[in-house]
Amino acid sequence: MTTTLYIRFQWTTRSPKGHFPGIFVLANGLARRGKLTDEQYRFWRAGNDWYDAHYTNPSHIDPTIYDRDLHPGAVAWFKAHAVHLIERVDGYMELLAAHDVACERIESTNPGKIIYEDDEQVVVVPWEKESPEAARP
């Protein structure tokens, strides 16, 4: 039996809302606040445009997917075989590092309750620390 491996790139610090924001949220925040250099902005804009063209945005399929009341803590994870998407993340990691935003790559075979899935990703509500599911491998 093969187990799917999921990969996520996120901030190493928990946000005030209690979750670990992903790299796209973090990079978008820097751009929105005008923190990027011209070169960084061009990279960010081109990168986001590429992902928009090659990657399904779950909130376009289900506008409630990231609703905090319906799906508290919902986050997206790449499926490990989505290499064409994952290999482009390095530039975002470099962009964030240039602004002292520490991020990490994490892997899991069971990151949470899947509430959305397509060929390249899942969106999950993370398991509660106390739940039996949290102990799953």
PDB file of N, CA, C and O in Angstrom, residues 68-121:
ATOM      1  N   ARG A  68     -12.979  30.672   7.812  1.00  0.00           N
ATOM      2  CA  ARG A  68     -12.464  30.318   9.144  1.00  0.00           C
ATOM      3  C   ARG A  68     -13.506  29.651  10.034  1.00  0.00           C
ATOM      4  O   ARG A  68     -13.159  28.881  10.918  1.00  0.00           O
ATOM      5  N   ASP A  69     -14.784  29.972   9.834  1.00  0.00           N
ATOM      6  CA  ASP A  69     -15.829  29.351  10.643  1.00  0.00           C
ATOM      7  C   ASP A  69     -16.149  27.941  10.156  1.00  0.00           C
ATOM      8  O   ASP A  69     -16.334  27.032  10.961  1.00  0.00           O
ATOM      9  N   LEU A  70     -16.215  27.765   8.840  1.00  0.00           N
ATOM     10  CA  LEU A  70     -16.538  26.449   8.281  1.00  0.00           C
ATOM     11  C   LEU A  70     -15.357  25.484   8.322  1.00  0.00           C
ATOM     12  O   LEU A  70     -15.532  24.289   8.560  1.00  0.00           O
ATOM     13  N   HIS A  71     -14.164  26.010   8.038  1.00  0.00           N
ATOM     14  CA  HIS A  71     -12.969  25.171   7.934  1.00  0.00           C
ATOM     15  C   HIS A  71     -11.814  25.822   8.692  1.00  0.00           C
ATOM     16  O   HIS A  71     -10.861  26.322   8.078  1.00  0.00           O
ATOM     17  N   PRO A  72     -11.869  25.815  10.020  1.00  0.00           N
ATOM     18  CA  PRO A  72     -10.832  26.513  10.792  1.00  0.00           C
ATOM     19  C   PRO A  72      -9.428  25.964  10.526  1.00  0.00           C
ATOM     20  O   PRO A  72      -9.205  24.765  10.570  1.00  0.00           O
ATOM     21  N   GLY A  73      -8.536  26.888  10.195  1.00  0.00           N
ATOM     22  CA  GLY A  73      -7.145  26.511   9.972  1.00  0.00           C
ATOM     23  C   GLY A  73      -6.851  25.857   8.638  1.00  0.00           C
ATOM     24  O   GLY A  73      -5.762  25.331   8.434  1.00  0.00           O
ATOM     25  N   ALA A  74      -7.798  25.870   7.697  1.00  0.00           N
ATOM     26  CA  ALA A  74      -7.597  25.195   6.409  1.00  0.00           C
ATOM     27  C   ALA A  74      -6.353  25.714   5.699  1.00  0.00           C
ATOM     28  O   ALA A  74      -6.126  26.919   5.615  1.00  0.00           O
ATOM     29  N   VAL A  75      -5.542  24.764   5.212  1.00  0.00           N
ATOM     30  CA  VAL A  75      -4.315  25.096   4.491  1.00  0.00           C
ATOM     31  C   VAL A  75      -4.119  24.123   3.334  1.00  0.00           C
ATOM     32  O   VAL A  75      -4.601  22.994   3.365  1.00  0.00           O
ATOM     33  N   ALA A  76      -3.398  24.585   2.330  1.00  0.00           N
ATOM     34  CA  ALA A  76      -3.134  23.768   1.145  1.00  0.00           C
ATOM     35  C   ALA A  76      -1.779  23.082   1.263  1.00  0.00           C
ATOM     36  O   ALA A  76      -0.835  23.637   1.827  1.00  0.00           O
ATOM     37  N   TRP A  77      -1.719  21.872   0.712  1.00  0.00           N
ATOM     38  CA  TRP A  77      -0.489  21.082   0.635  1.00  0.00           C
ATOM     39  C   TRP A  77      -0.345  20.591  -0.795  1.00  0.00           C
ATOM     40  O   TRP A  77      -1.320  20.157  -1.408  1.00  0.00           O
ATOM     41  N   PHE A  78       0.877  20.643  -1.316  1.00  0.00           N
ATOM     42  CA  PHE A  78       1.159  20.024  -2.599  1.00  0.00           C
ATOM     43  C   PHE A  78       1.185  18.510  -2.438  1.00  0.00           C
ATOM     44  O   PHE A  78       1.626  18.008  -1.398  1.00  0.00           O
ATOM     45  N   LYS A  79       0.792  17.802  -3.462  1.00  0.00           N
ATOM     46  CA  LYS A  79       1.074  16.369  -3.524  1.00  0.00           C
ATOM     47  C   LYS A  79       2.514  16.244  -4.023  1.00  0.00           C
ATOM     48  O   LYS A  79       2.945  17.004  -4.886  1.00  0.00           O
ATOM     49  N   ALA A  80       3.247  15.305  -3.469  1.00  0.00           N
ATOM     50  CA  ALA A  80       4.680  15.197  -3.765  1.00  0.00           C
ATOM     51  C   ALA A  80       4.970  15.014  -5.248  1.00  0.00           C
ATOM     52  O   ALA A  80       6.022  15.428  -5.733  1.00  0.00           O
ATOM     53  N   HIS A  81       4.053  14.422  -5.996  1.00  0.00           N
ATOM     54  CA  HIS A  81       4.315  14.205  -7.420  1.00  0.00           C
ATOM     55  C   HIS A  81       4.104  15.470  -8.266  1.00  0.00           C
ATOM     56  O   HIS A  81       4.391  15.463  -9.454  1.00  0.00           O
ATOM     57  N   ALA A  82       3.671  16.561  -7.663  1.00  0.00           N
ATOM     58  CA  ALA A  82       3.465  17.820  -8.398  1.00  0.00           C
ATOM     59  C   ALA A  82       4.792  18.580  -8.492  1.00  0.00           C
ATOM     60  O   ALA A  82       4.890  19.765  -8.168  1.00  0.00           O
ATOM     61  N   VAL A  83       5.805  17.891  -8.973  1.00  0.00           N
ATOM     62  CA  VAL A  83       7.167  18.417  -9.013  1.00  0.00           C
ATOM     63  C   VAL A  83       7.238  19.722  -9.808  1.00  0.00           C
ATOM     64  O   VAL A  83       7.947  20.653  -9.417  1.00  0.00           O
ATOM     65  N   HIS A  84       6.507  19.821 -10.907  1.00  0.00           N
ATOM     66  CA  HIS A  84       6.547  21.037 -11.730  1.00  0.00           C
ATOM     67  C   HIS A  84       6.070  22.266 -10.950  1.00  0.00           C
ATOM     68  O   HIS A  84       6.453  23.391 -11.269  1.00  0.00           O
ATOM     69  N   LEU A  85       5.271  22.067  -9.923  1.00  0.00           N
ATOM     70  CA  LEU A  85       4.827  23.170  -9.068  1.00  0.00           C
ATOM     71  C   LEU A  85       5.798  23.403  -7.915  1.00  0.00           C
ATOM     72  O   LEU A  85       6.129  24.543  -7.592  1.00  0.00           O
ATOM     73  N   ILE A  86       6.258  22.337  -7.327  1.00  0.00           N
ATOM     74  CA  ILE A  86       7.143  22.421  -6.161  1.00  0.00           C
ATOM     75  C   ILE A  86       8.497  23.021  -6.524  1.00  0.00           C
ATOM     76  O   ILE A  86       9.047  23.839  -5.773  1.00  0.00           O
ATOM     77  N   GLU A  87       9.027  22.670  -7.707  1.00  0.00           N
ATOM     78  CA  GLU A  87      10.367  23.152  -8.057  1.00  0.00           C
ATOM     79  C   GLU A  87      10.413  24.667  -8.257  1.00  0.00           C
ATOM     80  O   GLU A  87      11.484  25.263  -8.184  1.00  0.00           O
ATOM     81  N   ARG A  88       9.284  25.307  -8.436  1.00  0.00           N
ATOM     82  CA  ARG A  88       9.252  26.764  -8.604  1.00  0.00           C
ATOM     83  C   ARG A  88       9.166  27.508  -7.270  1.00  0.00           C
ATOM     84  O   ARG A  88       9.225  28.736  -7.232  1.00  0.00           O
ATOM     85  N   VAL A  89       9.041  26.780  -6.172  1.00  0.00           N
ATOM     86  CA  VAL A  89       8.892  27.383  -4.852  1.00  0.00           C
ATOM     87  C   VAL A  89      10.192  28.021  -4.369  1.00  0.00           C
ATOM     88  O   VAL A  89      10.163  28.994  -3.609  1.00  0.00           O
ATOM     89  N   ASP A  90      11.333  27.507  -4.811  1.00  0.00           N
ATOM     90  CA  ASP A  90      12.622  28.030  -4.338  1.00  0.00           C
ATOM     91  C   ASP A  90      12.722  29.544  -4.471  1.00  0.00           C
ATOM     92  O   ASP A  90      13.236  30.217  -3.576  1.00  0.00           O
ATOM     93  N   GLY A  91      12.254  30.092  -5.561  1.00  0.00           N
ATOM     94  CA  GLY A  91      12.312  31.544  -5.757  1.00  0.00           C
ATOM     95  C   GLY A  91      11.513  32.298  -4.706  1.00  0.00           C
ATOM     96  O   GLY A  91      11.933  33.361  -4.230  1.00  0.00           O
ATOM     97  N   TYR A  92      10.368  31.740  -4.323  1.00  0.00           N
ATOM     98  CA  TYR A  92       9.571  32.357  -3.259  1.00  0.00           C
ATOM     99  C   TYR A  92      10.301  32.265  -1.920  1.00  0.00           C
ATOM    100  O   TYR A  92      10.282  33.209  -1.127  1.00  0.00           O
ATOM    101  N   MET A  93      10.941  31.125  -1.675  1.00  0.00           N
ATOM    102  CA  MET A  93      11.697  30.956  -0.429  1.00  0.00           C
ATOM    103  C   MET A  93      12.844  31.975  -0.366  1.00  0.00           C
ATOM    104  O   MET A  93      13.096  32.565   0.676  1.00  0.00           O
ATOM    105  N   GLU A  94      13.522  32.197  -1.491  1.00  0.00           N
ATOM    106  CA  GLU A  94      14.604  33.176  -1.545  1.00  0.00           C
ATOM    107  C   GLU A  94      14.069  34.592  -1.326  1.00  0.00           C
ATOM    108  O   GLU A  94      14.681  35.394  -0.611  1.00  0.00           O
ATOM    109  N   LEU A  95      12.943  34.892  -1.949  1.00  0.00           N
ATOM    110  CA  LEU A  95      12.313  36.203  -1.789  1.00  0.00           C
ATOM    111  C   LEU A  95      11.988  36.452  -0.316  1.00  0.00           C
ATOM    112  O   LEU A  95      12.303  37.509   0.237  1.00  0.00           O
ATOM    113  N   LEU A  96      11.388  35.473   0.333  1.00  0.00           N
ATOM    114  CA  LEU A  96      11.021  35.629   1.743  1.00  0.00           C
ATOM    115  C   LEU A  96      12.264  35.731   2.627  1.00  0.00           C
ATOM    116  O   LEU A  96      12.310  36.552   3.546  1.00  0.00           O
ATOM    117  N   ALA A  97      13.285  34.931   2.332  1.00  0.00           N
ATOM    118  CA  ALA A  97      14.527  34.984   3.116  1.00  0.00           C
ATOM    119  C   ALA A  97      15.174  36.372   3.017  1.00  0.00           C
ATOM    120  O   ALA A  97      15.732  36.870   4.002  1.00  0.00           O
ATOM    121  N   ALA A  98      15.083  36.998   1.853  1.00  0.00           N
ATOM    122  CA  ALA A  98      15.648  38.333   1.674  1.00  0.00           C
ATOM    123  C   ALA A  98      14.970  39.363   2.579  1.00  0.00           C
ATOM    124  O   ALA A  98      15.535  40.425   2.854  1.00  0.00           O
ATOM    125  N   HIS A  99      13.779  39.039   3.047  1.00  0.00           N
ATOM    126  CA  HIS A  99      13.037  39.922   3.957  1.00  0.00           C
ATOM    127  C   HIS A  99      12.997  39.350   5.380  1.00  0.00           C
ATOM    128  O   HIS A  99      12.129  39.730   6.182  1.00  0.00           O
ATOM    129  N   ASP A 100      13.907  38.423   5.654  1.00  0.00           N
ATOM    130  CA  ASP A 100      14.016  37.806   6.980  1.00  0.00           C
ATOM    131  C   ASP A 100      12.720  37.127   7.422  1.00  0.00           C
ATOM    132  O   ASP A 100      12.374  37.148   8.605  1.00  0.00           O
ATOM    133  N   VAL A 101      12.021  36.535   6.472  1.00  0.00           N
ATOM    134  CA  VAL A 101      10.819  35.761   6.778  1.00  0.00           C
ATOM    135  C   VAL A 101      11.233  34.295   6.702  1.00  0.00           C
ATOM    136  O   VAL A 101      11.427  33.744   5.617  1.00  0.00           O
ATOM    137  N   ALA A 102      11.408  33.677   7.849  1.00  0.00           N
ATOM    138  CA  ALA A 102      11.879  32.295   7.917  1.00  0.00           C
ATOM    139  C   ALA A 102      10.757  31.326   7.550  1.00  0.00           C
ATOM    140  O   ALA A 102       9.679  31.362   8.140  1.00  0.00           O
ATOM    141  N   CYS A 103      11.021  30.494   6.567  1.00  0.00           N
ATOM    142  CA  CYS A 103      10.046  29.505   6.110  1.00  0.00           C
ATOM    143  C   CYS A 103      10.686  28.125   6.122  1.00  0.00           C
ATOM    144  O   CYS A 103      11.907  28.003   6.110  1.00  0.00           O
ATOM    145  N   GLU A 104       9.826  27.122   6.118  1.00  0.00           N
ATOM    146  CA  GLU A 104      10.319  25.756   6.124  1.00  0.00           C
ATOM    147  C   GLU A 104       9.466  24.884   5.215  1.00  0.00           C
ATOM    148  O   GLU A 104       8.316  25.197   4.925  1.00  0.00           O
ATOM    149  N   ARG A 105      10.079  23.803   4.780  1.00  0.00           N
ATOM    150  CA  ARG A 105       9.384  22.773   4.021  1.00  0.00           C
ATOM    151  C   ARG A 105       9.014  21.681   5.028  1.00  0.00           C
ATOM    152  O   ARG A 105       9.875  21.219   5.782  1.00  0.00           O
ATOM    153  N   ILE A 106       7.751  21.293   5.046  1.00  0.00           N
ATOM    154  CA  ILE A 106       7.339  20.199   5.904  1.00  0.00           C
ATOM    155  C   ILE A 106       6.651  19.143   5.042  1.00  0.00           C
ATOM    156  O   ILE A 106       6.117  19.447   3.972  1.00  0.00           O
ATOM    157  N   GLU A 107       6.717  17.917   5.506  1.00  0.00           N
ATOM    158  CA  GLU A 107       6.131  16.795   4.781  1.00  0.00           C
ATOM    159  C   GLU A 107       5.252  15.996   5.730  1.00  0.00           C
ATOM    160  O   GLU A 107       5.525  15.937   6.929  1.00  0.00           O
ATOM    161  N   SER A 108       4.212  15.400   5.188  1.00  0.00           N
ATOM    162  CA  SER A 108       3.311  14.582   5.992  1.00  0.00           C
ATOM    163  C   SER A 108       2.598  13.586   5.085  1.00  0.00           C
ATOM    164  O   SER A 108       2.362  13.862   3.909  1.00  0.00           O
ATOM    165  N   THR A 109       2.269  12.451   5.644  1.00  0.00           N
ATOM    166  CA  THR A 109       1.415  11.503   4.932  1.00  0.00           C
ATOM    167  C   THR A 109      -0.038  11.684   5.336  1.00  0.00           C
ATOM    168  O   THR A 109      -0.929  11.113   4.711  1.00  0.00           O
ATOM    169  N   ASN A 110      -0.276  12.514   6.364  1.00  0.00           N
ATOM    170  CA  ASN A 110      -1.631  12.695   6.865  1.00  0.00           C
ATOM    171  C   ASN A 110      -1.752  14.063   7.543  1.00  0.00           C
ATOM    172  O   ASN A 110      -1.828  14.156   8.763  1.00  0.00           O
ATOM    173  N   PRO A 111      -1.768  15.145   6.758  1.00  0.00           N
ATOM    174  CA  PRO A 111      -1.714  16.481   7.342  1.00  0.00           C
ATOM    175  C   PRO A 111      -3.007  16.977   7.983  1.00  0.00           C
ATOM    176  O   PRO A 111      -3.008  17.990   8.667  1.00  0.00           O
ATOM    177  N   GLY A 112      -4.113  16.287   7.731  1.00  0.00           N
ATOM    178  CA  GLY A 112      -5.381  16.737   8.294  1.00  0.00           C
ATOM    179  C   GLY A 112      -6.551  16.156   7.528  1.00  0.00           C
ATOM    180  O   GLY A 112      -6.389  15.311   6.649  1.00  0.00           O
ATOM    181  N   LYS A 113      -7.737  16.632   7.875  1.00  0.00           N
ATOM    182  CA  LYS A 113      -8.956  16.188   7.199  1.00  0.00           C
ATOM    183  C   LYS A 113      -9.038  16.874   5.838  1.00  0.00           C
ATOM    184  O   LYS A 113      -9.099  18.108   5.743  1.00  0.00           O
ATOM    185  N   ILE A 114      -9.035  16.084   4.784  1.00  0.00           N
ATOM    186  CA  ILE A 114      -9.064  16.643   3.431  1.00  0.00           C
ATOM    187  C   ILE A 114     -10.458  17.184   3.127  1.00  0.00           C
ATOM    188  O   ILE A 114     -11.453  16.471   3.216  1.00  0.00           O
ATOM    189  N   ILE A 115     -10.494  18.480   2.761  1.00  0.00           N
ATOM    190  CA  ILE A 115     -11.768  19.122   2.410  1.00  0.00           C
ATOM    191  C   ILE A 115     -11.809  19.521   0.940  1.00  0.00           C
ATOM    192  O   ILE A 115     -12.841  19.935   0.438  1.00  0.00           O
ATOM    193  N   TYR A 116     -10.673  19.404   0.269  1.00  0.00           N
ATOM    194  CA  TYR A 116     -10.588  19.664  -1.175  1.00  0.00           C
ATOM    195  C   TYR A 116      -9.415  18.848  -1.701  1.00  0.00           C
ATOM    196  O   TYR A 116      -8.385  18.739  -1.036  1.00  0.00           O
ATOM    197  N   GLU A 117      -9.574  18.307  -2.905  1.00  0.00           N
ATOM    198  CA  GLU A 117      -8.475  17.574  -3.519  1.00  0.00           C
ATOM    199  C   GLU A 117      -8.572  17.669  -5.028  1.00  0.00           C
ATOM    200  O   GLU A 117      -9.660  17.610  -5.600  1.00  0.00           O
ATOM    201  N   ASP A 118      -7.413  17.843  -5.660  1.00  0.00           N
ATOM    202  CA  ASP A 118      -7.319  17.707  -7.103  1.00  0.00           C
ATOM    203  C   ASP A 118      -6.044  16.922  -7.395  1.00  0.00           C
ATOM    204  O   ASP A 118      -5.448  16.358  -6.477  1.00  0.00           O
ATOM    205  N   ASP A 119      -5.623  16.871  -8.637  1.00  0.00           N
ATOM    206  CA  ASP A 119      -4.469  16.046  -9.004  1.00  0.00           C
ATOM    207  C   ASP A 119      -3.162  16.491  -8.357  1.00  0.00           C
ATOM    208  O   ASP A 119      -2.242  15.696  -8.209  1.00  0.00           O
ATOM    209  N   GLU A 120      -3.061  17.768  -7.978  1.00  0.00           N
ATOM    210  CA  GLU A 120      -1.785  18.310  -7.536  1.00  0.00           C
ATOM    211  C   GLU A 120      -1.735  18.756  -6.084  1.00  0.00           C
ATOM    212  O   GLU A 120      -0.669  19.060  -5.573  1.00  0.00           O
ATOM    213  N   GLN A 121      -2.881  18.815  -5.418  1.00  0.00           N
ATOM    214  CA  GLN A 121      -2.905  19.380  -4.080  1.00  0.00           C
ATOM    215  C   GLN A 121      -4.100  18.892  -3.279  1.00  0.00           C
ATOM    216  O   GLN A 121      -5.041  18.334  -3.837  1.00  0.00           O
TER     217      GLN A 121
END
